Coordinates of C-alpha atoms and ligand atoms in Angstrom, one line a residue:
M1 CA -0.2 -0.2 -0.2
D2 CA 1.3 3.3 -0.7
V3 CA -0.7 5.6 1.1
S4 CA -2.5 6.0 3.8
V5 CA -4.7 9.1 4.8
V6 CA -5.8 9.8 8.8
I7 CA -8.6 11.6 9.6
P8 CA -10.0 12.1 13.5
V9 CA -13.4 12.8 13.7
Y10 CA -15.2 14.7 16.5
N11 CA -19.1 15.7 15.6
E12 CA -18.0 16.5 12.0
E13 CA -21.5 15.6 10.4
G14 CA -21.8 18.7 8.4
N15 CA -18.1 18.2 6.6
L16 CA -17.4 14.6 6.2
P17 CA -19.6 14.0 3.6
E18 CA -18.4 17.1 1.1
L19 CA -14.6 15.9 2.3
F20 CA -15.0 12.1 1.4
K21 CA -15.6 13.1 -2.2
R22 CA -12.8 15.6 -2.3
L23 CA -10.5 12.8 -1.0
C24 CA -11.8 10.4 -3.0
A25 CA -11.5 12.4 -6.2
T26 CA -8.0 13.4 -5.2
M27 CA -6.4 9.9 -4.0
D28 CA -8.1 8.4 -6.9
S29 CA -6.1 10.5 -9.2
L30 CA -3.1 10.5 -7.7
G31 CA -2.6 6.2 -9.4
K32 CA -1.2 5.0 -6.3
T33 CA -3.2 2.7 -3.5
W34 CA -4.7 3.9 -0.8
E35 CA -6.4 3.8 2.0
V36 CA -8.2 6.2 4.9
I37 CA -8.4 5.3 8.3
F38 CA -11.6 7.4 10.0
V39 CA -11.3 8.0 13.9
N40 CA -14.7 8.4 15.2
D41 CA -13.5 10.0 19.0
G42 CA -16.5 9.7 20.7
S43 CA -18.6 12.1 18.1
Q44 CA -21.9 12.1 19.6
D45 CA -23.8 13.3 16.4
R46 CA -24.7 11.8 13.1
S47 CA -20.4 11.4 12.4
L48 CA -20.4 7.6 13.1
S49 CA -23.1 6.4 10.7
I50 CA -22.2 8.7 8.3
L51 CA -18.6 7.3 8.2
R52 CA -20.0 4.0 8.1
D53 CA -21.8 4.7 4.9
F54 CA -18.4 5.2 3.2
H55 CA -17.1 2.0 4.4
K56 CA -20.1 0.7 2.3
E57 CA -19.8 2.4 -0.2
R58 CA -15.8 2.3 -0.5
P59 CA -15.2 -1.1 1.5
D60 CA -11.5 -1.0 -0.5
V61 CA -9.9 2.4 0.8
V62 CA -12.4 3.0 4.2
K63 CA -11.3 1.7 7.7
I64 CA -12.5 3.4 10.8
I65 CA -11.5 3.4 14.6
D66 CA -14.8 3.7 16.8
F67 CA -13.8 5.4 20.4
N68 CA -15.6 4.9 23.2
G69 CA -15.0 8.0 24.5
N70 CA -13.6 11.3 23.5
F71 CA -9.8 10.6 23.8
G72 CA -8.5 13.6 21.7
Q73 CA -7.3 14.7 18.3
H74 CA -4.1 13.5 18.8
T75 CA -4.7 10.4 20.8
A76 CA -6.7 9.7 17.7
I77 CA -4.5 10.0 15.6
I78 CA -1.8 7.8 17.4
S79 CA -4.1 4.9 17.3
A80 CA -4.8 5.5 13.6
F81 CA -1.0 5.5 13.4
E82 CA -1.0 1.9 15.1
R83 CA -2.7 0.5 12.0
V84 CA -1.9 1.8 8.8
S85 CA -0.4 0.1 5.8
G86 CA 0.6 2.4 3.7
D87 CA 4.3 3.5 3.2
I88 CA 3.6 7.3 3.4
V89 CA 1.3 8.5 6.0
V90 CA -1.3 11.9 5.8
T91 CA -3.0 13.6 8.2
L92 CA -5.7 16.2 7.8
D93 CA -8.3 17.8 9.6
A94 CA -12.2 16.1 9.2
D95 CA -13.5 20.3 8.7
L96 CA -12.3 20.7 5.4
Q97 CA -9.7 23.7 6.8
N98 CA -7.1 21.2 5.0
P99 CA -7.6 21.2 1.4
P100 CA -7.5 17.4 0.0
E101 CA -6.5 18.4 -3.0
E102 CA -2.7 19.2 -1.4
I103 CA -2.4 15.9 -0.4
G104 CA -0.7 15.0 -3.7
K105 CA 2.2 18.0 -3.3
L106 CA 2.4 16.6 0.2
L107 CA 3.9 12.7 -1.1
D108 CA 6.3 14.9 -4.4
K109 CA 7.9 16.3 -1.5
V110 CA 8.1 13.0 0.5
N111 CA 9.1 11.4 -2.9
E112 CA 12.1 13.2 -2.9
G113 CA 13.4 12.2 0.3
Y114 CA 11.7 14.0 3.0
D115 CA 10.6 12.1 5.5
A116 CA 8.3 14.7 7.2
V117 CA 6.6 16.8 5.5
G118 CA 5.0 19.8 7.0
G119 CA 2.3 22.0 5.6
Y120 CA 2.3 25.6 6.9
R121 CA -0.9 27.7 6.4
K122 CA -0.4 30.5 3.7
Q123 CA -3.8 32.3 4.1
R124 CA -5.1 31.4 7.9
E125 CA -8.7 31.0 7.9
D126 CA -9.6 31.4 11.5
N127 CA -10.7 34.2 14.3
A128 CA -8.1 36.5 15.2
M129 CA -7.8 35.8 18.6
R130 CA -6.4 32.3 17.3
K131 CA -4.2 33.7 14.9
Y132 CA -2.6 35.7 18.4
A133 CA -2.3 33.3 20.1
S134 CA -0.6 30.9 17.7
K135 CA 1.9 33.8 17.1
I136 CA 2.9 33.5 21.0
V137 CA 2.9 29.7 21.5
N138 CA 5.1 29.2 17.9
F139 CA 7.2 32.0 19.1
A140 CA 7.5 30.6 22.6
R141 CA 8.0 26.7 21.1
D142 CA 10.6 28.2 18.5
K143 CA 12.3 30.5 21.5
M144 CA 12.4 26.9 24.1
T145 CA 12.7 23.8 22.5
S146 CA 15.0 22.5 19.3
I147 CA 11.7 22.3 17.2
R148 CA 11.9 24.0 14.4
M149 CA 8.7 25.1 12.2
K150 CA 6.7 27.5 10.8
D151 CA 3.8 26.5 11.7
Q152 CA 2.9 23.8 14.8
G153 CA -0.8 24.2 14.3
C154 CA -1.0 23.0 10.8
M155 CA -2.0 19.2 10.9
L156 CA -2.1 18.6 7.0
R157 CA 1.0 16.6 7.0
A158 CA 3.2 13.8 5.7
Y159 CA 5.6 11.3 6.9
K160 CA 7.2 8.4 5.9
R161 CA 6.0 5.0 7.9
S162 CA 9.5 4.4 9.7
I163 CA 8.5 7.8 11.7
V164 CA 4.9 7.0 12.2
D165 CA 6.3 3.5 13.4
A166 CA 8.7 5.8 16.1
I167 CA 5.8 7.6 17.2
T168 CA 3.3 4.6 18.3
K169 CA 6.6 3.7 20.1
T170 CA 6.5 6.2 22.5
N171 CA 5.0 6.0 25.8
E172 CA 3.8 9.0 26.6
H173 CA 0.1 10.1 27.4
S174 CA -0.5 13.7 25.7
M175 CA 1.0 13.9 22.9
F176 CA 1.6 16.9 20.0
I177 CA 2.2 14.9 17.3
P178 CA 3.4 17.1 14.6
A179 CA 6.3 17.9 17.1
L180 CA 7.5 14.9 17.9
A181 CA 7.6 13.4 14.3
Y182 CA 10.3 16.5 13.8
T183 CA 12.0 15.0 16.4
F184 CA 12.3 11.8 14.9
A185 CA 12.9 12.9 11.2
A186 CA 16.1 12.6 9.7
N187 CA 15.4 15.5 7.3
P188 CA 11.9 17.2 8.1
T189 CA 11.0 20.1 5.4
E190 CA 7.9 22.4 5.5
I191 CA 5.7 23.4 2.1
E192 CA 3.2 26.4 1.5
V193 CA -0.5 25.0 2.0
E194 CA -4.1 26.5 1.8
H195 CA -6.1 26.8 4.3
S196 CA -10.3 27.8 4.5
A197 CA -12.8 28.2 6.7
R198 CA -14.1 25.5 8.5
Y199 CA -16.3 23.8 5.8
S200 CA -19.6 23.7 8.5
G201 CA -20.1 23.6 12.7
E202 CA -17.6 25.2 15.1
S203 CA -14.1 24.8 15.9
K204 CA -14.1 21.5 18.7
Y205 CA -11.0 23.4 20.3
N206 CA -12.3 25.8 23.7
L207 CA -9.9 28.3 25.4
Y208 CA -9.4 25.4 28.1
K209 CA -8.5 22.5 25.4
L210 CA -6.0 25.0 23.4
I211 CA -4.4 26.0 26.7
R212 CA -3.6 22.2 27.5
L213 CA -2.6 21.6 24.2
N214 CA 0.0 24.1 23.8
F215 CA 0.9 22.9 27.5
D216 CA 1.4 19.6 26.5
L217 CA 3.5 21.1 23.6
I218 CA 6.1 22.8 25.8
T219 CA 6.1 20.9 28.4
G220 CA 6.7 17.7 26.4
F221 CA 9.6 19.0 24.6
T222 CA 11.7 21.3 27.2
L223 CA 12.7 22.0 30.7
M224 CA 13.3 25.2 30.1
P225 CA 10.7 26.3 32.0
L226 CA 12.0 24.7 35.3
Q227 CA 15.0 25.7 34.5
F228 CA 14.0 30.0 34.2
F229 CA 11.8 29.2 37.2
T230 CA 14.8 28.3 38.9
I231 CA 16.9 30.7 37.9
F232 CA 14.6 33.5 38.6
G233 CA 14.1 31.5 42.2
F234 CA 18.4 32.7 42.8
L235 CA 17.8 36.0 41.8
A236 CA 15.1 36.7 43.6
S237 CA 16.4 35.0 47.0
M238 CA 20.0 37.1 46.2
G239 CA 16.9 40.3 46.0
S240 CA 15.5 39.3 48.8
M241 CA 18.6 38.8 50.8
A242 CA 20.1 42.0 50.2
L243 CA 16.8 44.3 51.0
V244 CA 17.2 42.2 54.7
C245 CA 20.7 43.1 54.7
L246 CA 19.3 47.0 54.4
L247 CA 16.3 46.5 56.7
L248 CA 18.3 45.0 59.5
F249 CA 21.4 48.8 58.8
R250 CA 18.1 50.3 58.9
R251 CA 16.9 49.3 62.4
F252 CA 19.9 48.8 64.0
V253 CA 21.1 52.6 62.9
L254 CA 17.9 54.8 62.5
G255 CA 16.0 52.5 64.6
S256 CA 12.6 51.2 64.3
E257 CA 10.4 52.3 61.4
A258 CA 6.9 51.6 60.0
E259 CA 6.1 53.1 57.0
G260 CA 7.3 50.7 54.0
V261 CA 4.4 48.2 55.1
F262 CA 2.5 48.2 52.3
T263 CA 5.6 48.4 49.9
L264 CA 6.8 45.1 51.5
F265 CA 3.4 43.0 51.7
A266 CA 3.7 43.9 47.6
I267 CA 6.9 42.6 47.1
L268 CA 5.6 39.4 49.2
F269 CA 2.6 38.7 47.3
M270 CA 4.8 38.9 44.1
L271 CA 6.5 36.7 45.1
V272 CA 4.1 34.7 46.4
S273 CA 2.2 34.3 43.5
I274 CA 5.6 33.5 41.7
V275 CA 6.1 30.5 43.8
M276 CA 1.9 29.4 42.7
V277 CA 3.1 29.5 39.1
G278 CA 5.9 27.4 40.0
I279 CA 3.9 24.9 42.1
G280 CA 1.8 24.3 38.8
L281 CA 4.9 24.4 36.5
I282 CA 6.4 21.4 38.9
G283 CA 2.9 20.3 38.5
E284 CA 2.8 19.9 34.7
Y285 CA 5.6 18.1 34.9
I286 CA 4.7 15.8 38.0
G287 CA 1.3 15.3 36.2
R288 CA 3.0 14.1 32.9
I289 CA 4.8 11.6 34.8
Y290 CA 1.9 10.1 36.5
Q291 CA 0.0 9.2 33.6
V292 CA 3.0 7.5 32.0
V293 CA 3.3 5.5 35.4
Q294 CA -0.2 4.5 35.4
A295 CA 0.2 2.8 32.1
R296 CA -3.4 2.9 31.9
P297 CA -4.5 2.6 28.2
K298 CA -4.9 6.1 25.9
Y299 CA -8.0 4.9 24.2
M300 CA -11.1 2.5 24.3
L301 CA -12.6 1.1 21.3
R302 CA -15.7 0.2 20.9
E303 CA -15.2 -1.3 17.4
L304 CA -12.9 -1.7 14.1
I305 CA -14.7 -1.3 10.8
G306 CA -12.8 -2.9 8.2
F307 CA -9.7 -4.2 9.3
D308 CA -8.3 -7.8 8.3
K309 CA -7.4 -8.3 11.5
Ligands
LIG1 N1 -11.0 16.6 16.7 C1 -11.2 15.0 18.0 N2 -11.0 15.0 19.1 C2 -11.3 16.6 19.7 C3 -11.1 17.1 18.7 C4 -11.6 17.4 17.7 O1 -11.1 14.1 16.6 O2 -11.5 15.6 21.0 C5 -10.8 16.5 15.1 C6 -11.5 17.2 14.9 O3 -12.9 16.6 14.6 C7 -10.9 17.7 13.5 C8 -9.8 18.1 14.0 O4 -9.2 17.0 15.6 O5 -10.7 16.9 12.4 C9 -9.4 19.5 14.4 O6 -9.7 20.0 14.8 P1 -11.0 21.8 15.0 O7 -11.2 21.8 13.4 O8 -12.1 21.8 15.9 O9 -9.6 22.2 15.5 P2 -9.0 23.7 15.1 O10 -8.8 23.8 13.3 O11 -10.4 24.9 15.8 O12 -7.9 23.9 15.7
LIG2 MG1 -10.4 23.1 12.0

């Protein structure tokens, strides 16, 4: 099998028919053997029954992994990675923000010898808040990790099978697939791809899920936040030591004083709140360790459709 296309689906009933039509048209025209693995990530709408119809219509190419709950986009993709048969694996979103017509371009790049080909969005069609937040996270990721990519949020990507197999062997619970693929790739590259507004429905990421995802990205790939924190703690304790000396000196030379109490409070509050951030930060890393130590399954299957095994 030449190509496996992997698509996570969470309540995408309005997008699936159009997506499937355009995907089949594109893939059939490439003259390669292909399959598409849809992962139903606990949809509560008609997505699953639509996917079943696709399987009836094209049993030669359609496979379905049905989760018994919502385990998240990246976990859904991993479950498909564990079951792909293609030499090249392509990921894309189900909402038609990533035009399937761009797949050919990605495959050409892989065939030139790149083992991970990322897409970056020419003109991103999302709201201003998302674009702005994305810029900040891209910047933070660029400064803090060794991952160099233009557009980490774009899921229209192609990988050689060896990269996908390496990803499935990692034991982490919360992962960020494009970044993980980048760390395993010998020669990753990026190409410009089109981006459209969501065809139907709404984004499945609320603010909380977005923050979680981006914490996974940063804590999964660098210890720098912890190191910054230690350095800051060190500097702050030097500063407070100097302040204590100064106050002691004033106390003995000039006598006791009561002014400046509120300044001290302000400094204290600031330091306490920074300590709280630090505790939260350590918690982020411990939480990741905890999940790995528990070794619970990353997802639960209800059914596999179209797989031989
Ligand atoms: N998705 C998923 N599980 C989730 C959230 C999203 O499988 O818990 C899928 C969703 O159906 C879509 C893709 O992941 O195919 C990207 O989601 P979305 O378009 O909502 O994200 P955005 O484009 O807003 O970042
Ligand atoms: Mg989307």
